[in-house]
């Protein structure tokens, strides 16, 4: 996070800068409005702290400039002399908040963080990301998922670019979020954008922003996604869809750690981590000339492959139980479990749509169910007869005839889990234990994974008699 401090008192500027630095927040300092404007042309800033009374142009003049011509930044007005009228005027001009001097630094920091959080949420809504932010659990105790999580834990603390590959519906964005949450950038923003969902011209302005007058309709300067994600992680989904012209601009941004807005002349430094994902064969795209080789090698520093659901069928009971718990409040249904025959059908099906298809199947079954247990007749798979995994042959195993030695097989313990998993309580207990294992018993992190409050997690641990021996 970087904050502009605009105040004509040198001692106050320096003391605020030092205090914010203790919380890991960088500062740029200005003593008057012209200097502040110049700094904002050269620096990528996340928020402003603005004094009301300044030599020459006032803090209110600066807010007016921000609103009409400057970058879209949250600003907190401070003053030793302001009254209610000044506070109201500042808020009308777009100030996020108004603080009277003297104030507690903790209070200023709290309001700055609130301002930034609201700004980022607003930006995500505008970019159409709101529907993708629903809390979702990344569950899996199968060998492929354990290996993937091991790699995520090794990669996350670094600053290296990551390329995530896998079929549609496997959870590439969830993997990217896990990398972000386990990194030193976890307190910064996680901004996700599907580069294949927008036309090339619109995508360029969304990624890099634009200056006032850059094109028809550009009535004010606008920061792009790169600037919004500064200090955090930028997730570029479906990177294989990126047009060649924008591939050049992305490569330059990665190399120079800076971007230039459309219509701009000066490079703007950005401090972020790029995580890209694709379901395409990028090597084939290279051979066909649809993807730049130099960009490919820039992105492919660390590569993570998410296994399809058909390669980890033993995760299906846990996932199904999680989706029942997740969807029940919205659907107003109290589902207690899944009958064994229905669970066998789920495990035998190869799910070409992966985890996303499983969630849709569970939701549809819950809507159609007339009882408190999901039955085979509640599920509907158009290609079940032709897409079920064979009981033998190494490609997978049905629940009735377990095969040994493959990542998709069920051993005796897993068959036992399958039979126990018919109760939603057993599924929920297993999901909680899995979360505690992933987070080394850390209650708050486990609760966040599960979409619980910490109190709810503790109550459920007590209900299910879950102790340290269950996850250690």
Coordinates of C-alpha atoms in Angstrom, one line a residue:
X1 CA 0.0 0.0 0.0
X2 CA 1.3 3.5 -0.8
X3 CA -0.3 6.7 0.6
X4 CA 0.1 10.3 -0.5
X5 CA 0.4 12.6 2.6
X6 CA -0.5 16.2 1.6
X7 CA 0.2 18.7 4.5
X8 CA 2.1 21.9 4.8
X9 CA 3.6 20.9 8.2
X10 CA 6.9 19.1 7.6
X11 CA 6.9 17.5 11.0
X12 CA 3.5 16.1 10.7
X13 CA 4.2 14.7 7.2
X14 CA 7.4 13.0 8.5
X15 CA 5.8 11.7 11.7
X16 CA 2.8 10.3 9.8
X17 CA 5.1 8.7 7.2
X18 CA 7.2 7.0 10.0
X19 CA 4.1 5.7 11.8
X20 CA 2.5 4.3 8.7
X21 CA 5.9 2.7 7.8
X22 CA 5.6 0.7 11.0
X23 CA 2.6 -0.9 9.5
X24 CA 4.3 -1.6 6.2
X25 CA 2.7 1.3 4.4
X26 CA 4.9 3.4 2.0
X27 CA 4.3 7.2 1.8
X28 CA 5.0 10.0 -0.7
X29 CA 5.0 13.5 0.7
X30 CA 3.7 16.8 -0.7
X31 CA 3.6 20.2 1.0
X32 CA 1.1 21.8 -1.5
X33 CA -1.4 20.9 -4.2
X34 CA 0.9 21.5 -7.3
X35 CA 3.5 19.1 -5.8
X36 CA 0.8 16.5 -5.0
X37 CA -0.5 16.6 -8.5
X38 CA 3.0 16.1 -9.9
X39 CA 3.6 13.2 -7.6
X40 CA 0.4 11.5 -8.7
X41 CA 1.5 11.7 -12.3
X42 CA 4.7 9.8 -11.4
X43 CA 3.6 7.5 -8.6
X44 CA 1.0 4.7 -8.3
X45 CA -0.8 5.6 -5.1
X46 CA -3.6 3.8 -3.3
X47 CA -5.0 6.6 -1.1
X48 CA -4.5 10.2 0.1
X49 CA -4.4 11.9 3.4
X50 CA -5.1 15.6 2.7
X51 CA -4.9 18.6 5.1
X52 CA -7.8 21.1 4.7
X53 CA -5.8 24.3 5.0
X54 CA -2.8 24.6 2.6
X55 CA -0.8 27.5 1.2
X56 CA -2.4 28.5 -2.2
X57 CA -4.9 26.0 -3.2
X58 CA -6.8 24.3 -0.4
X59 CA -7.4 20.6 0.4
X60 CA -10.9 21.1 -0.9
X61 CA -9.5 22.4 -4.2
X62 CA -7.4 19.2 -4.4
X63 CA -10.4 17.0 -3.8
X64 CA -12.3 18.9 -6.5
X65 CA -9.3 18.2 -8.9
X66 CA -9.3 14.5 -7.9
X67 CA -13.0 14.2 -8.6
X68 CA -12.9 15.9 -12.0
X69 CA -9.5 15.2 -13.5
X70 CA -7.3 13.1 -11.1
X71 CA -7.0 9.4 -10.5
X72 CA -9.8 7.6 -8.7
X73 CA -8.4 7.5 -5.2
X74 CA -10.0 7.5 -1.7
X75 CA -9.0 10.5 0.3
X76 CA -9.2 11.2 4.0
X77 CA -9.4 14.9 4.9
X78 CA -7.7 16.1 8.1
X79 CA -7.9 19.5 9.8
X80 CA -7.3 21.3 13.1
X81 CA -9.7 24.1 12.2
X82 CA -12.5 22.6 10.2
X83 CA -16.0 22.5 11.3
X84 CA -19.2 20.6 10.3
X85 CA -19.5 22.7 7.1
X86 CA -16.0 21.9 5.9
X87 CA -16.6 18.2 6.7
X88 CA -19.8 18.2 4.7
X89 CA -18.2 20.0 1.8
X90 CA -15.3 17.5 1.8
X91 CA -17.6 14.5 1.7
X92 CA -19.6 16.1 -1.2
X93 CA -16.4 16.4 -3.1
X94 CA -15.7 12.7 -2.7
X95 CA -13.7 12.5 0.5
X96 CA -14.0 9.1 2.1
X97 CA -13.8 10.5 5.7
X98 CA -12.9 13.5 7.8
X99 CA -10.7 13.5 10.9
X100 CA -10.1 16.4 13.3
X101 CA -6.5 17.0 14.5
X102 CA -5.2 15.7 16.8
X103 CA -6.1 12.1 16.0
X104 CA -4.9 8.7 16.9
X105 CA -2.7 7.1 14.3
X106 CA -4.5 3.8 14.7
X107 CA -7.8 5.5 13.9
X108 CA -6.3 7.0 10.7
X109 CA -4.9 3.6 9.7
X110 CA -8.2 1.9 10.4
X111 CA -10.1 4.4 8.2
X112 CA -7.4 4.1 5.4
X113 CA -7.8 0.3 5.3
X114 CA -11.6 0.6 5.2
X115 CA -11.4 3.1 2.3
X116 CA -9.1 0.8 0.3
X117 CA -11.2 -2.3 1.0
X118 CA -14.3 -0.5 -0.2
X119 CA -12.6 0.9 -3.3
X120 CA -11.3 -2.6 -4.3
X121 CA -14.7 -4.2 -3.8
X122 CA -16.3 -1.5 -5.9
X123 CA -13.7 -2.0 -8.6
X124 CA -14.4 -5.8 -8.6
X125 CA -18.1 -5.3 -8.9
X126 CA -17.6 -3.0 -11.8
X127 CA -15.4 -5.6 -13.6
X128 CA -18.1 -8.2 -13.2
X129 CA -16.3 -10.2 -10.6
X130 CA -18.8 -10.1 -7.8
X131 CA -20.4 -13.4 -8.8
X132 CA -17.1 -15.2 -8.6
X133 CA -16.3 -14.2 -5.1
X134 CA -18.6 -16.6 -3.3
X135 CA -16.7 -18.5 -0.6
X136 CA -15.7 -21.9 -1.8
X137 CA -13.7 -24.7 -0.2
X138 CA -10.8 -26.3 -2.0
X139 CA -11.1 -29.8 -0.6
X140 CA -9.1 -32.9 -1.4
X141 CA -7.3 -35.6 0.4
X142 CA -6.3 -37.6 -2.7
X143 CA -2.6 -38.0 -3.5
X144 CA -2.8 -35.6 -6.5
X145 CA -4.3 -32.9 -4.4
X146 CA -1.9 -33.4 -1.6
X147 CA 1.0 -33.0 -4.0
X148 CA -0.6 -29.9 -5.5
X149 CA -1.0 -28.3 -2.1
X150 CA 2.6 -29.2 -1.2
X151 CA 3.7 -27.3 -4.4
X152 CA 1.4 -24.4 -3.6
X153 CA 2.9 -24.1 -0.1
X154 CA 6.5 -24.1 -1.6
X155 CA 5.7 -21.6 -4.4
X156 CA 3.5 -19.1 -2.5
X157 CA 6.2 -17.4 -0.4
X158 CA 8.2 -16.5 -3.5
X159 CA 7.6 -13.7 -5.9
X160 CA 7.8 -15.9 -9.0
X161 CA 5.2 -15.8 -11.7
X162 CA 3.0 -18.9 -11.7
X163 CA 1.2 -20.6 -14.6
X164 CA -1.8 -22.8 -13.6
X165 CA -3.0 -25.3 -16.2
X166 CA -6.0 -27.7 -16.1
X167 CA -9.3 -28.4 -17.6
X168 CA -12.3 -26.1 -17.2
X169 CA -14.0 -26.4 -13.8
X170 CA -11.0 -27.8 -11.9
X171 CA -10.6 -24.8 -9.7
X172 CA -7.7 -22.8 -11.2
X173 CA -8.9 -19.5 -9.5
X174 CA -9.1 -21.3 -6.2
X175 CA -5.5 -22.4 -6.6
X176 CA -4.5 -18.8 -7.5
X177 CA -6.3 -17.5 -4.4
X178 CA -4.5 -20.1 -2.2
X179 CA -1.1 -18.9 -3.6
X180 CA -2.1 -15.3 -2.8
X181 CA -3.4 -16.1 0.8
X182 CA -0.2 -18.0 1.6
X183 CA 2.1 -15.3 0.3
X184 CA 3.5 -12.1 1.9
X185 CA 1.0 -10.2 -0.3
X186 CA -2.0 -11.7 1.5
X187 CA -3.0 -8.3 3.0
X188 CA -3.0 -6.8 -0.5
X189 CA -5.7 -7.1 -3.1
X190 CA -6.4 -10.3 -5.1
X191 CA -7.8 -9.1 -8.5
X192 CA -9.1 -11.7 -11.0
X193 CA -9.9 -11.0 -14.6
X194 CA -11.0 -13.3 -17.4
X195 CA -9.0 -12.0 -20.4
X196 CA -11.2 -14.0 -22.8
X197 CA -14.4 -12.4 -21.6
X198 CA -13.8 -8.9 -23.0
X199 CA -13.1 -7.5 -26.5
X200 CA -9.5 -6.6 -27.1
X201 CA -10.0 -2.8 -27.1
X202 CA -12.0 -2.9 -23.8
X203 CA -9.6 -5.3 -22.3
X204 CA -6.6 -3.0 -22.9
X205 CA -8.3 -0.1 -21.1
X206 CA -9.4 -2.3 -18.3
X207 CA -5.9 -3.8 -17.8
X208 CA -3.8 -0.6 -18.2
X209 CA -6.2 2.3 -17.6
X210 CA -6.4 5.5 -19.6
X211 CA -5.8 9.2 -19.5
X212 CA -8.5 11.8 -19.9
X213 CA -9.1 12.4 -23.6
X214 CA -7.3 9.2 -24.7
X215 CA -10.3 8.3 -26.8
X216 CA -14.0 9.3 -27.2
X217 CA -15.8 8.9 -23.9
X218 CA -12.6 9.1 -21.8
X219 CA -13.9 12.0 -19.8
X220 CA -11.5 11.4 -16.8
X221 CA -8.4 9.5 -16.0
X222 CA -8.9 5.9 -14.9
X223 CA -6.6 3.5 -13.2
X224 CA -6.4 0.0 -14.7
X225 CA -6.4 -3.4 -13.2
X226 CA -2.7 -3.5 -12.9
X227 CA -2.8 -0.4 -10.6
X228 CA -5.7 -1.8 -8.6
X229 CA -3.7 -5.0 -8.0
X230 CA -0.5 -3.2 -7.0
X231 CA 0.7 -4.5 -3.7
X232 CA -1.1 -7.8 -4.2
X233 CA -1.7 -10.5 -6.9
X234 CA -3.2 -10.2 -10.4
X235 CA -4.9 -13.4 -11.7
X236 CA -5.2 -13.5 -15.4
X237 CA -7.6 -16.3 -16.2
X238 CA -7.7 -17.9 -19.7
X239 CA -4.4 -16.3 -20.7
X240 CA -4.4 -18.3 -23.9
X241 CA -7.2 -16.0 -25.2
X242 CA -5.0 -12.9 -24.9
X243 CA -4.7 -11.2 -28.3
X244 CA -1.1 -11.0 -29.7
X245 CA -1.0 -7.2 -29.5
X246 CA -1.8 -7.3 -25.8
X247 CA 0.6 -10.1 -25.3
X248 CA 3.3 -7.6 -26.3
X249 CA 2.1 -5.1 -23.7
X250 CA 1.8 -7.7 -21.0
X251 CA 5.4 -8.9 -21.7
X252 CA 6.7 -5.3 -21.4
X253 CA 4.8 -4.9 -18.1
X254 CA 6.3 -8.1 -16.7
X255 CA 9.8 -7.1 -17.8
X256 CA 9.8 -3.5 -16.7
X257 CA 7.5 -3.8 -13.7
X258 CA 5.6 -0.8 -15.0
X259 CA 2.7 0.1 -17.2
X260 CA 1.6 3.1 -19.3
X261 CA -2.0 4.1 -19.5
X262 CA -3.6 4.5 -22.9
X263 CA -2.9 8.0 -24.0
X264 CA -0.2 8.4 -21.3
X265 CA 3.5 9.2 -21.7
X266 CA 5.0 8.2 -18.4
X267 CA 5.5 4.7 -17.1
X268 CA 3.8 3.9 -13.8
X269 CA 5.6 1.5 -11.5
X270 CA 3.5 -1.5 -10.3
X271 CA 4.3 -3.9 -7.6
X272 CA 2.3 -7.1 -8.0
X273 CA 2.6 -10.8 -8.7
X274 CA 1.2 -12.3 -11.8
X275 CA -0.7 -15.6 -11.7
X276 CA -1.9 -16.8 -15.0
X277 CA -4.2 -19.8 -15.9
X278 CA -5.3 -21.6 -19.0
X279 CA -7.2 -24.7 -20.1
X280 CA -5.5 -24.4 -23.5
X281 CA -2.4 -26.3 -24.7
X282 CA 0.0 -23.3 -24.8
X283 CA 2.7 -25.4 -26.4
X284 CA 0.3 -26.0 -29.4
X285 CA -0.6 -22.3 -29.4
X286 CA 3.2 -21.5 -29.7
X287 CA 3.6 -23.9 -32.7
X288 CA 0.5 -22.3 -34.4
X289 CA 1.9 -18.8 -33.8
X290 CA -1.0 -17.7 -31.6
X291 CA 1.1 -17.2 -28.4
X292 CA 4.4 -15.4 -28.1
X293 CA 7.3 -17.6 -27.1
X294 CA 9.0 -14.9 -25.0
X295 CA 5.7 -14.3 -23.0
X296 CA 5.3 -18.0 -22.6
X297 CA 8.7 -18.3 -20.9
X298 CA 8.0 -15.3 -18.7
X299 CA 4.8 -16.8 -17.4
X300 CA 5.9 -20.4 -17.2
X301 CA 8.4 -19.9 -14.4
X302 CA 6.5 -22.1 -12.0
X303 CA 3.8 -24.4 -13.5
X304 CA 1.1 -26.1 -11.5
X305 CA -1.2 -28.7 -13.1
X306 CA -4.6 -29.2 -11.4
X307 CA -5.8 -32.8 -11.9
X308 CA -9.3 -33.3 -13.3
X309 CA -11.9 -34.8 -10.9
X310 CA -11.9 -38.2 -12.7
X311 CA -8.3 -38.7 -11.5
X312 CA -9.2 -38.2 -7.9
X313 CA -12.6 -39.8 -7.3
X314 CA -11.9 -40.3 -3.6
X315 CA -12.4 -36.5 -3.2
X316 CA -16.0 -36.7 -4.5
X317 CA -17.7 -37.6 -1.1
X318 CA -15.9 -34.7 0.7
X319 CA -16.8 -32.3 -2.1
X320 CA -20.4 -33.4 -2.3
X321 CA -20.8 -33.0 1.5
X322 CA -19.2 -29.5 1.3
X323 CA -21.6 -28.4 -1.5
X324 CA -24.6 -29.7 0.5
X325 CA -23.5 -27.6 3.5
X326 CA -22.7 -24.6 1.4
X327 CA -26.0 -24.6 -0.7
X328 CA -28.4 -25.5 2.1
X329 CA -29.0 -22.0 3.4
X330 CA -29.6 -20.5 0.0
X331 CA -31.9 -23.3 -1.1
X332 CA -33.8 -23.5 2.3
X333 CA -33.3 -27.3 2.3
X334 CA -32.1 -29.5 5.2
X335 CA -30.4 -32.4 3.5
X336 CA -28.9 -35.0 5.9
X337 CA -26.9 -37.1 3.5
X338 CA -26.7 -39.1 0.2
X339 CA -27.9 -42.7 -0.1
X340 CA -25.1 -45.2 -0.8
X341 CA -26.3 -46.0 -4.3
X342 CA -26.3 -42.4 -5.4
X343 CA -22.9 -41.9 -3.9
X344 CA -21.6 -44.8 -6.0
X345 CA -23.0 -43.3 -9.1
X346 CA -21.3 -40.0 -8.4
X347 CA -18.0 -41.8 -7.8
X348 CA -18.3 -43.9 -11.0
X349 CA -19.1 -40.8 -13.2
X350 CA -16.0 -39.2 -14.7
X351 CA -17.3 -35.5 -14.5
X352 CA -16.1 -33.9 -17.8
X353 CA -17.1 -30.6 -16.2
X354 CA -15.0 -31.4 -13.1
X355 CA -15.8 -29.8 -9.7
X356 CA -18.0 -27.2 -11.2
X357 CA -20.2 -29.9 -12.8
X358 CA -20.3 -31.8 -9.4
X359 CA -21.5 -28.6 -7.6
X360 CA -24.2 -28.1 -10.3
X361 CA -25.3 -31.7 -10.0
X362 CA -25.6 -31.5 -6.2
X363 CA -27.5 -28.2 -6.4
X364 CA -29.9 -29.7 -8.9
X365 CA -30.4 -32.8 -6.8
X366 CA -31.1 -30.7 -3.7
X367 CA -33.8 -28.7 -5.6
X368 CA -35.5 -31.8 -7.0
X369 CA -35.2 -33.9 -3.8
X370 CA -38.5 -34.4 -1.9
X371 CA -36.8 -35.9 1.2
X372 CA -33.9 -35.2 3.5
X373 CA -31.6 -37.6 1.7
X374 CA -30.4 -37.3 -1.9
X375 CA -31.3 -40.4 -3.9
X376 CA -30.1 -41.7 -7.3
X377 CA -33.4 -40.4 -8.9
X378 CA -32.5 -36.9 -7.8
X379 CA -29.3 -36.8 -9.9
X380 CA -29.3 -36.5 -13.7
X381 CA -26.2 -37.1 -15.8
X382 CA -27.0 -37.1 -19.6
X383 CA -24.0 -39.2 -20.4
X384 CA -23.7 -41.4 -17.3
X385 CA -23.9 -44.6 -19.2
X386 CA -21.1 -43.7 -21.6
X387 CA -19.0 -41.6 -19.3
X388 CA -18.7 -43.9 -16.3
X389 CA -15.2 -45.0 -15.4
X390 CA -14.5 -48.7 -16.1
X391 CA -14.0 -50.9 -13.1
X392 CA -10.8 -52.3 -14.5
X393 CA -8.1 -51.1 -17.0
X394 CA -6.1 -48.5 -15.1
X395 CA -8.2 -45.4 -16.1
X396 CA -10.1 -45.4 -12.9
X397 CA -12.2 -47.6 -10.6
X398 CA -15.8 -47.9 -9.6
X399 CA -16.8 -48.0 -6.0
X400 CA -17.8 -51.6 -6.3
X401 CA -14.6 -53.0 -7.8
X402 CA -11.6 -51.0 -6.4
X403 CA -8.4 -51.2 -8.3
X404 CA -5.1 -50.9 -6.5
X405 CA -2.0 -48.9 -7.4
X406 CA -3.6 -46.0 -9.3
X407 CA -4.2 -42.4 -8.1
X408 CA -7.9 -42.8 -8.8
X409 CA -8.4 -46.1 -6.9
X410 CA -10.0 -46.8 -3.6
X411 CA -8.3 -48.8 -0.9
X412 CA -10.1 -50.5 2.0
X413 CA -9.9 -47.4 4.1
X414 CA -11.4 -45.3 1.3
X415 CA -14.2 -47.8 0.8
X416 CA -14.9 -47.5 4.5
X417 CA -14.9 -43.6 4.1
X418 CA -17.4 -44.0 1.2
X419 CA -19.8 -46.0 3.3
X420 CA -19.6 -43.6 6.2
X421 CA -20.0 -40.6 4.0
X422 CA -23.7 -41.2 3.5
X423 CA -24.3 -38.9 6.4
X424 CA -23.9 -35.2 5.9
X425 CA -22.6 -35.1 9.5
X426 CA -19.8 -37.5 8.6
X427 CA -19.0 -35.5 5.4
X428 CA -18.9 -32.3 7.4
X429 CA -16.7 -33.7 10.1
X430 CA -14.3 -35.0 7.5
X431 CA -14.2 -31.6 5.7
X432 CA -13.4 -29.9 9.1
X433 CA -10.6 -32.4 9.8
X434 CA -9.2 -31.9 6.3
X435 CA -9.2 -28.1 6.8
X436 CA -7.4 -28.4 10.1
X437 CA -4.8 -30.7 8.5
X438 CA -4.2 -28.2 5.7
X439 CA -3.8 -25.3 8.2
X440 CA -1.8 -27.3 10.8
X441 CA -4.6 -26.9 13.3
X442 CA -4.9 -23.1 13.0
X443 CA -8.5 -22.4 13.9
X444 CA -9.0 -19.0 12.2
X445 CA -7.5 -20.1 8.9
X446 CA -9.5 -23.4 8.9
X447 CA -12.7 -21.5 9.7
X448 CA -12.0 -19.1 6.8
X449 CA -11.5 -22.1 4.5
X450 CA -14.8 -23.6 5.5
X451 CA -16.7 -20.3 5.4
X452 CA -17.4 -20.5 9.1
X453 CA -16.8 -18.1 11.9
X454 CA -14.2 -19.2 14.5
X455 CA -17.0 -19.7 17.1
X456 CA -18.9 -21.9 14.7
X457 CA -15.8 -24.0 14.0
X458 CA -15.2 -24.5 17.7
X459 CA -18.8 -25.5 18.3
X460 CA -18.7 -28.0 15.5
X461 CA -15.3 -29.4 16.7
X462 CA -16.9 -29.9 20.1
X463 CA -20.1 -31.4 18.5
X464 CA -18.0 -33.9 16.5
X465 CA -15.5 -34.5 19.3
X466 CA -12.6 -33.5 17.0
X467 CA -9.3 -33.3 18.8
X468 CA -5.7 -32.6 17.9
X469 CA -5.0 -36.3 17.3
X470 CA -7.5 -36.2 14.4
X471 CA -5.4 -33.8 12.3
X472 CA -1.8 -34.0 13.7

